[in-house]
């Protein structure tokens, strides 16, 4: 009889632990799905706004029930903090399409560097260390994350892509010209120096 109680108790503990692990996994999955800055069209102004969902609250709720989507931040706050959050329907419609990270990846995909004309490397290679840059109309090299998220679509229209290698080289050339010795310009380089 004592042996049976032991196995029933062990089975119950295993079932409870399994359920808790499943709920923790579901919470973690919810957190990663809801985190990150997003670009949406504000229903009130019809302009682009950058928002962040409350991923932590959603993860906590996912542990016990279906999580509610709610905003944690918006570029229109604090003035409009009490808005109806109508932009949430746009996020619910296509949650990954409005993520800033995915918008940046989509823009750089299939683009070539304006200096060397090589394709911008795969995303996995540059997302952490070797981020590509942008060449502004004023011929300045800047990284895309120097701009406010809601300015990115407009910025991408005006700027050209620059691979990480050329961005590092051209920035060094501009900041430390006394340490650079240029070879004779090639036709490709002449085209972009003008």
Coordinates of N, CA and C in Angstrom, one line a residue:
X1 N 0.8 -1.2 0.0 CA 0.0 0.0 0.0 C 0.9 1.3 0.0
X2 N 1.9 1.3 0.8 CA 2.8 2.4 0.9 C 3.5 2.7 -0.4
X3 N 3.8 1.6 -1.2 CA 4.5 1.8 -2.5 C 3.5 2.4 -3.5
X4 N 2.3 2.1 -3.4 CA 1.3 2.6 -4.3 C 1.1 4.1 -4.1
X5 N 1.0 4.5 -2.8 CA 0.9 5.9 -2.4 C 2.1 6.7 -2.9
X6 N 3.3 6.1 -2.8 CA 4.5 6.8 -3.3 C 4.4 7.1 -4.8
X7 N 4.0 6.1 -5.6 CA 3.9 6.3 -7.0 C 2.8 7.2 -7.4
X8 N 1.7 7.2 -6.7 CA 0.6 8.2 -7.0 C 1.1 9.6 -6.7
X9 N 1.8 9.7 -5.6 CA 2.3 11.0 -5.2 C 3.3 11.5 -6.3
X10 N 4.2 10.6 -6.7 CA 5.2 11.0 -7.7 C 4.6 11.3 -9.0
X11 N 3.5 10.6 -9.4 CA 2.8 10.9 -10.6 C 2.1 12.2 -10.6
X12 N 1.6 12.6 -9.4 CA 0.9 13.9 -9.2 C 1.9 15.0 -9.3
X13 N 3.1 14.8 -8.6 CA 4.1 15.8 -8.7 C 4.6 16.0 -10.1
X14 N 4.8 14.9 -10.8 CA 5.3 15.0 -12.2 C 4.3 15.7 -13.1
X15 N 3.0 15.4 -12.9 CA 2.0 16.1 -13.7 C 1.9 17.6 -13.4
X16 N 2.0 17.9 -12.1 CA 2.0 19.4 -11.8 C 3.2 20.1 -12.3
X17 N 4.4 19.5 -12.2 CA 5.6 20.1 -12.7 C 5.5 20.2 -14.3
X18 N 5.0 19.2 -14.9 CA 4.8 19.2 -16.4 C 3.9 20.4 -16.8
X19 N 2.8 20.5 -16.0 CA 1.8 21.6 -16.3 C 2.5 23.0 -16.1
X20 N 3.2 23.1 -15.0 CA 3.9 24.4 -14.7 C 4.9 24.7 -15.8
X21 N 5.7 23.7 -16.2 CA 6.7 24.0 -17.3 C 6.0 24.4 -18.6
X22 N 4.9 23.7 -18.9 CA 4.1 24.1 -20.1 C 3.6 25.6 -20.0
X23 N 3.1 26.0 -18.8 CA 2.6 27.3 -18.7 C 3.8 28.3 -18.7
X24 N 4.9 28.0 -18.1 CA 6.1 28.8 -18.2 C 6.6 29.0 -19.7
X25 N 6.5 27.9 -20.4 CA 6.9 27.9 -21.8 C 6.0 28.9 -22.6
X26 N 4.7 28.7 -22.3 CA 3.7 29.5 -23.0 C 3.9 31.0 -22.6
X27 N 4.2 31.3 -21.4 CA 4.4 32.7 -20.9 C 5.7 33.3 -21.7
X28 N 6.7 32.5 -21.7 CA 8.0 32.9 -22.4 C 7.7 33.2 -23.9
X29 N 6.9 32.3 -24.5 CA 6.6 32.4 -25.9 C 5.8 33.7 -26.1
X30 N 4.9 34.0 -25.3 CA 4.0 35.2 -25.3 C 4.9 36.4 -25.2
X31 N 5.8 36.4 -24.2 CA 6.7 37.5 -24.0 C 7.5 37.8 -25.3
X32 N 8.1 36.8 -25.9 CA 8.9 37.0 -27.1 C 8.1 37.5 -28.3
X33 N 6.9 37.0 -28.3 CA 6.0 37.4 -29.5 C 5.5 38.9 -29.3
X34 N 5.4 39.4 -28.1 CA 4.9 40.7 -27.9 C 5.9 41.8 -27.7
X35 N 7.2 41.4 -27.5 CA 8.2 42.4 -27.2 C 8.7 43.1 -28.5
X36 N 9.3 44.3 -28.4 CA 9.8 45.0 -29.5 C 9.0 46.2 -29.9
X37 N 9.6 47.2 -30.5 CA 9.0 48.4 -30.9 C 8.3 48.1 -32.3
X38 N 7.1 48.7 -32.5 CA 6.3 48.5 -33.7 C 5.9 49.8 -34.3
X39 N 5.7 49.8 -35.6 CA 5.2 51.0 -36.2 C 3.8 50.7 -36.7
X40 N 2.9 51.7 -36.3 CA 1.5 51.5 -36.6 C 1.0 52.9 -37.2
X41 N -0.2 52.9 -37.8 CA -0.8 54.1 -38.2 C -1.8 54.5 -37.2
X42 N -1.6 55.6 -36.6 CA -2.5 56.1 -35.5 C -3.9 56.3 -36.1
X43 N -5.0 55.7 -35.6 CA -6.3 55.9 -36.1 C -6.8 57.3 -36.0
X44 N -6.3 58.1 -35.0 CA -6.7 59.5 -34.8 C -6.1 60.4 -35.8
X45 N -4.8 60.3 -35.9 CA -4.0 61.3 -36.8 C -3.7 60.8 -38.1
X46 N -3.8 59.5 -38.3 CA -3.5 58.8 -39.6 C -2.0 59.0 -39.9
X47 N -1.2 59.2 -38.9 CA 0.3 59.3 -39.0 C 0.9 58.1 -38.4
X48 N 2.2 57.9 -38.8 CA 2.9 56.7 -38.2 C 3.3 57.0 -36.7
X49 N 3.1 56.1 -35.9 CA 3.5 56.2 -34.5 C 4.2 54.9 -34.1
X50 N 5.2 55.1 -33.2 CA 5.9 53.9 -32.7 C 5.3 53.5 -31.3
X51 N 5.0 52.2 -31.2 CA 4.4 51.7 -30.0 C 5.2 50.5 -29.5
X52 N 5.0 50.2 -28.2 CA 5.5 49.0 -27.6 C 4.4 48.4 -26.8
X53 N 4.2 47.1 -27.0 CA 3.2 46.3 -26.3 C 3.7 46.0 -24.9
X54 N 2.8 45.8 -23.9 CA 3.2 45.5 -22.6 C 3.5 43.9 -22.5
X55 N 4.7 43.5 -23.0 CA 5.0 42.1 -23.1 C 5.1 41.4 -21.7
X56 N 5.5 42.1 -20.7 CA 5.6 41.5 -19.4 C 4.2 41.2 -18.8
X57 N 3.3 42.1 -19.0 CA 1.9 41.9 -18.5 C 1.3 40.7 -19.3
X58 N 1.5 40.7 -20.6 CA 1.0 39.6 -21.4 C 1.5 38.3 -21.0
X59 N 2.8 38.2 -20.7 CA 3.5 37.0 -20.3 C 2.9 36.5 -18.9
X60 N 2.7 37.5 -18.0 CA 2.1 37.1 -16.7 C 0.7 36.5 -16.9
X61 N -0.1 37.2 -17.8 CA -1.5 36.8 -18.0 C -1.5 35.4 -18.8
X62 N -0.5 35.2 -19.6 CA -0.5 33.9 -20.4 C -0.3 32.7 -19.5
X63 N 0.2 33.0 -18.3 CA 0.4 31.8 -17.4 C -0.9 31.3 -16.9
X64 N -1.9 32.1 -16.8 CA -3.2 31.6 -16.3 C -4.4 31.7 -17.3
X65 N -4.3 32.6 -18.3 CA -5.4 32.7 -19.2 C -4.8 33.4 -20.5
X66 N -5.7 33.6 -21.5 CA -5.3 34.2 -22.7 C -5.0 35.7 -22.5
X67 N -3.8 36.1 -22.9 CA -3.3 37.4 -22.6 C -4.1 38.5 -23.4
X68 N -4.2 39.7 -22.8 CA -4.8 40.8 -23.5 C -3.6 41.6 -24.1
X69 N -3.8 42.2 -25.2 CA -2.8 43.0 -25.8 C -3.1 44.4 -25.4
X70 N -2.1 45.1 -24.8 CA -2.2 46.5 -24.4 C -0.9 47.2 -24.6
X71 N -1.0 48.5 -24.8 CA 0.2 49.3 -25.0 C 1.0 49.6 -23.7
X72 N 2.3 49.6 -23.8 CA 3.1 50.0 -22.7 C 3.7 51.4 -23.0
X73 N 3.9 51.7 -24.3 CA 4.5 52.9 -24.7 C 3.9 53.3 -26.1
X74 N 3.9 54.6 -26.3 CA 3.5 55.2 -27.6 C 4.1 56.5 -27.8
X75 N 4.5 56.9 -29.0 CA 5.2 58.2 -29.2 C 4.2 59.3 -29.0
X76 N 2.9 59.1 -29.0 CA 2.0 60.1 -28.8 C 1.7 60.4 -27.3
X77 N 2.2 59.6 -26.4 CA 2.0 59.7 -25.0 C 3.1 60.7 -24.5
X78 N 2.8 61.4 -23.4 CA 1.8 61.2 -22.4 C 0.5 62.0 -22.8
X79 N 0.6 62.9 -23.8 CA -0.6 63.8 -24.1 C -1.8 62.9 -24.4
X80 N -1.7 61.8 -25.1 CA -2.8 61.0 -25.6 C -2.9 59.6 -24.9
X81 N -2.4 59.6 -23.7 CA -2.3 58.3 -23.0 C -3.7 57.6 -22.8
X82 N -4.8 58.4 -22.8 CA -6.1 57.8 -22.6 C -6.8 57.5 -23.9
X83 N -6.1 57.4 -25.0 CA -6.7 57.1 -26.3 C -7.3 55.7 -26.3
X84 N -8.1 55.4 -27.2 CA -8.8 54.1 -27.3 C -7.9 52.9 -27.7
X85 N -6.6 53.2 -28.1 CA -5.7 52.2 -28.5 C -6.2 51.4 -29.7
X86 N -6.8 52.1 -30.6 CA -7.3 51.5 -31.9 C -6.3 50.9 -32.7
X87 N -5.0 51.3 -32.5 CA -3.9 50.7 -33.3 C -3.7 49.2 -33.0
X88 N -4.2 48.8 -31.9 CA -4.0 47.4 -31.5 C -4.6 46.4 -32.5
X89 N -5.7 46.8 -33.2 CA -6.3 45.9 -34.2 C -5.3 45.8 -35.4
X90 N -4.5 46.8 -35.7 CA -3.5 46.7 -36.8 C -2.4 45.7 -36.4
X91 N -2.0 45.8 -35.1 CA -1.0 44.8 -34.6 C -1.6 43.4 -34.6
X92 N -2.8 43.2 -34.2 CA -3.4 41.9 -34.1 C -3.5 41.3 -35.5
X93 N -3.8 42.2 -36.5 CA -3.9 41.7 -37.9 C -2.6 41.1 -38.5
X94 N -1.5 41.8 -38.2 CA -0.2 41.3 -38.7 C 0.9 41.7 -37.7
X95 N 1.0 40.9 -36.6 CA 2.0 41.3 -35.6 C 3.4 41.4 -36.0
X96 N 3.9 40.6 -36.9 CA 5.3 40.6 -37.3 C 5.6 41.6 -38.3
X97 N 4.6 42.0 -39.1 CA 4.9 43.0 -40.2 C 5.1 44.4 -39.7
X98 N 4.6 44.7 -38.5 CA 4.8 46.1 -38.0 C 6.0 46.2 -37.0
X99 N 6.7 45.1 -36.7 CA 7.9 45.1 -35.9 C 9.0 45.9 -36.6
X100 N 9.6 46.8 -35.9 CA 10.6 47.7 -36.4 C 11.8 46.8 -37.0
X101 N 12.1 45.8 -36.2 CA 13.2 44.9 -36.6 C 12.9 44.3 -38.0
X102 N 11.7 43.8 -38.2 CA 11.3 43.2 -39.5 C 11.2 44.2 -40.6
X103 N 10.8 45.5 -40.3 CA 10.8 46.5 -41.3 C 12.2 46.8 -41.8
X104 N 13.1 46.9 -40.8 CA 14.5 47.2 -41.2 C 15.1 46.0 -42.0
X105 N 14.8 44.8 -41.6 CA 15.3 43.7 -42.4 C 14.7 43.7 -43.8
X106 N 13.4 43.9 -43.9 CA 12.8 43.9 -45.2 C 13.4 45.0 -46.1
X107 N 13.7 46.2 -45.5 CA 14.3 47.2 -46.4 C 15.7 46.9 -46.9
X108 N 16.5 46.3 -46.0 CA 17.9 46.0 -46.4 C 18.0 44.7 -47.3
X109 N 16.9 43.9 -47.3 CA 16.9 42.7 -48.1 C 17.0 43.0 -49.5
X110 N 17.9 42.3 -50.2 CA 18.1 42.5 -51.7 C 18.7 43.9 -52.1
X111 N 19.2 44.6 -51.1 CA 19.8 45.9 -51.4 C 21.3 45.7 -51.6
X112 N 21.9 46.6 -52.3 CA 23.4 46.6 -52.5 C 24.0 47.8 -51.9
X113 N 25.2 47.7 -51.4 CA 25.9 48.8 -50.9 C 26.1 49.9 -51.9
X114 N 25.9 51.1 -51.6 CA 26.1 52.2 -52.5 C 27.5 52.4 -52.9
X115 N 28.5 52.0 -52.1 CA 29.9 52.2 -52.3 C 30.5 51.0 -53.1
X116 N 30.4 49.8 -52.6 CA 31.1 48.7 -53.2 C 30.1 47.8 -54.0
X117 N 28.9 48.1 -54.0 CA 27.8 47.4 -54.8 C 27.7 45.9 -54.5
X118 N 28.2 45.5 -53.3 CA 28.0 44.2 -52.9 C 26.7 44.1 -52.1
X119 N 26.1 42.9 -52.2 CA 24.8 42.7 -51.5 C 25.0 42.9 -50.0
X120 N 24.1 43.5 -49.3 CA 24.2 43.6 -47.8 C 24.1 42.1 -47.3
X121 N 25.0 41.8 -46.4 CA 25.1 40.4 -45.8 C 23.8 40.0 -45.2
X122 N 23.7 38.7 -45.0 CA 22.6 38.1 -44.4 C 22.3 38.7 -43.0
X123 N 21.1 38.8 -42.6 CA 20.6 39.4 -41.4 C 21.3 38.8 -40.2
X124 N 21.4 37.5 -40.1 CA 22.0 36.9 -38.9 C 23.4 37.4 -38.7
X125 N 24.1 37.7 -39.7 CA 25.5 38.2 -39.6 C 25.6 39.6 -39.1
X126 N 24.6 40.5 -39.4 CA 24.8 41.9 -39.0 C 23.9 42.4 -37.9
X127 N 22.9 41.6 -37.5 CA 21.9 42.2 -36.6 C 22.6 42.6 -35.3
X128 N 23.5 41.8 -34.8 CA 24.2 42.1 -33.5 C 25.4 43.0 -33.7
X129 N 26.3 42.6 -34.5 CA 27.6 43.2 -34.6 C 27.8 44.2 -35.7
X130 N 27.6 43.7 -36.9 CA 27.9 44.4 -38.1 C 26.7 45.0 -38.8
X131 N 26.1 45.9 -38.2 CA 24.8 46.5 -38.7 C 25.2 47.4 -39.9
X132 N 24.4 47.3 -41.0 CA 24.6 48.1 -42.1 C 24.2 49.6 -41.8
X133 N 24.6 50.5 -42.6 CA 24.3 51.9 -42.3 C 23.5 52.5 -43.5
X134 N 23.3 53.8 -43.4 CA 22.6 54.6 -44.4 C 23.5 55.8 -44.8
X135 N 23.4 56.1 -46.1 CA 24.0 57.3 -46.6 C 22.9 58.3 -46.8
X136 N 23.0 59.4 -46.1 CA 22.0 60.4 -46.2 C 22.2 61.3 -47.4
X137 N 21.2 62.1 -47.8 CA 21.4 63.0 -49.0 C 22.5 64.0 -48.7
X138 N 22.8 64.3 -47.5 CA 23.9 65.2 -47.2 C 25.3 64.5 -47.2
X139 N 25.3 63.2 -47.6 CA 26.5 62.4 -47.7 C 27.1 62.0 -46.4
X140 N 26.2 61.9 -45.3 CA 26.7 61.5 -44.0 C 26.3 60.0 -43.9
X141 N 27.2 59.3 -43.2 CA 26.9 57.9 -42.9 C 26.4 57.8 -41.5
X142 N 25.2 57.2 -41.4 CA 24.5 57.1 -40.1 C 24.0 55.7 -40.0
X143 N 23.8 55.2 -38.8 CA 23.1 53.9 -38.6 C 21.6 54.1 -38.5
X144 N 20.8 53.2 -38.9 CA 19.4 53.3 -38.9 C 18.8 53.5 -37.5
X145 N 19.5 53.0 -36.5 CA 18.9 53.1 -35.1 C 19.3 54.5 -34.5
X146 N 19.9 55.4 -35.2 CA 20.1 56.8 -34.8 C 18.8 57.6 -35.0
X147 N 17.8 57.1 -35.7 CA 16.6 57.7 -36.0 C 15.5 57.2 -35.1
X148 N 14.5 58.1 -34.8 CA 13.4 57.6 -34.0 C 12.6 56.6 -34.9
X149 N 12.1 55.6 -34.3 CA 11.4 54.5 -35.0 C 10.4 55.0 -36.0
X150 N 9.6 56.0 -35.6 CA 8.5 56.5 -36.5 C 9.1 57.3 -37.7
X151 N 10.3 57.6 -37.7 CA 11.0 58.3 -38.8 C 11.6 57.4 -39.8
X152 N 11.6 56.1 -39.5 CA 12.3 55.1 -40.4 C 11.7 55.1 -41.8
X153 N 10.4 54.9 -42.0 CA 9.9 54.8 -43.4 C 10.3 56.0 -44.2
X154 N 10.2 57.2 -43.7 CA 10.7 58.5 -44.4 C 12.2 58.5 -44.6
X155 N 12.9 58.0 -43.6 CA 14.4 58.0 -43.7 C 14.8 57.0 -44.8
X156 N 14.2 55.8 -44.9 CA 14.5 54.8 -45.9 C 14.2 55.3 -47.3
X157 N 13.2 56.2 -47.5 CA 13.0 56.8 -48.8 C 14.1 57.7 -49.3
X158 N 14.7 58.4 -48.3 CA 15.7 59.4 -48.7 C 17.1 58.8 -48.7
X159 N 17.4 57.8 -48.0 CA 18.8 57.3 -47.8 C 19.1 56.1 -48.7
X160 N 20.4 55.8 -48.8 CA 20.9 54.7 -49.6 C 21.6 53.7 -48.6
X161 N 21.6 52.4 -48.9 CA 22.2 51.4 -48.0 C 23.7 51.4 -48.2
X162 N 24.4 51.2 -47.0 CA 25.8 51.1 -47.0 C 26.2 49.9 -46.1
X163 N 27.0 49.0 -46.7 CA 27.4 47.8 -45.9 C 28.3 48.2 -44.7
X164 N 28.4 47.3 -43.8 CA 29.1 47.6 -42.6 C 30.6 47.9 -42.9
X165 N 31.2 47.2 -43.8 CA 32.6 47.4 -44.1 C 32.8 48.8 -44.7
X166 N 32.0 49.2 -45.6 CA 32.2 50.5 -46.2 C 31.8 51.6 -45.2
X167 N 30.9 51.4 -44.4 CA 30.5 52.4 -43.4 C 31.7 52.6 -42.4
X168 N 32.3 51.5 -42.0 CA 33.5 51.7 -41.1 C 34.6 52.4 -41.8
X169 N 34.9 52.0 -43.1 CA 36.0 52.6 -43.9 C 35.7 54.0 -44.1
X170 N 34.6 54.4 -44.6 CA 34.3 55.8 -44.9 C 34.2 56.7 -43.7
X171 N 33.7 56.1 -42.6 CA 33.7 56.9 -41.3 C 35.1 57.2 -40.9
X172 N 36.0 56.1 -40.9 CA 37.4 56.3 -40.5 C 38.1 57.3 -41.5
X173 N 37.8 57.2 -42.8 CA 38.4 58.1 -43.7 C 38.0 59.6 -43.4
X174 N 36.8 59.8 -43.0 CA 36.3 61.1 -42.7 C 36.8 61.7 -41.4
X175 N 36.9 60.8 -40.3 CA 37.3 61.2 -39.0 C 38.8 61.3 -38.9
X176 N 39.6 60.5 -39.6 CA 41.0 60.5 -39.4 C 41.7 60.5 -40.8
X177 N 41.5 61.6 -41.6 CA 42.1 61.6 -42.9 C 43.6 61.6 -43.0
X178 N 44.3 62.0 -41.9 CA 45.7 62.0 -41.8 C 46.3 60.6 -41.8
X179 N 45.5 59.6 -41.4 CA 45.9 58.2 -41.3 C 45.6 57.4 -42.6
X180 N 44.9 58.0 -43.6 CA 44.5 57.3 -44.7 C 45.3 57.7 -45.9
X181 N 45.8 56.7 -46.7 CA 46.5 57.0 -47.9 C 45.7 56.3 -49.0
X182 N 45.1 57.1 -49.9 CA 44.2 56.6 -50.9 C 45.0 56.2 -52.1
X183 N 44.6 55.1 -52.8 CA 45.1 54.7 -54.1 C 44.4 55.5 -55.1
X184 N 44.8 55.4 -56.3 CA 44.1 56.1 -57.4 C 42.7 55.7 -57.4
X185 N 41.8 56.6 -57.6 CA 40.3 56.3 -57.6 C 40.0 55.4 -58.8
X186 N 39.1 54.4 -58.5 CA 38.6 53.6 -59.5 C 37.3 54.2 -60.1
X187 N 36.9 53.8 -61.3 CA 35.6 54.4 -61.8 C 34.4 54.2 -60.8
X188 N 34.4 53.1 -60.1 CA 33.3 52.9 -59.2 C 33.3 53.9 -58.1
X189 N 34.5 54.1 -57.5 CA 34.7 55.1 -56.4 C 34.4 56.5 -56.9
X190 N 34.8 56.8 -58.1 CA 34.6 58.2 -58.6 C 33.1 58.5 -58.6
X191 N 32.4 57.5 -59.1 CA 30.9 57.7 -59.2 C 30.3 58.1 -57.9
X192 N 30.8 57.6 -56.8 CA 30.1 57.8 -55.5 C 30.8 59.0 -54.7
X193 N 31.9 59.4 -55.1 CA 32.6 60.5 -54.4 C 32.0 61.9 -54.8
X194 N 31.5 62.0 -56.0 CA 30.9 63.3 -56.5 C 29.9 63.8 -55.6

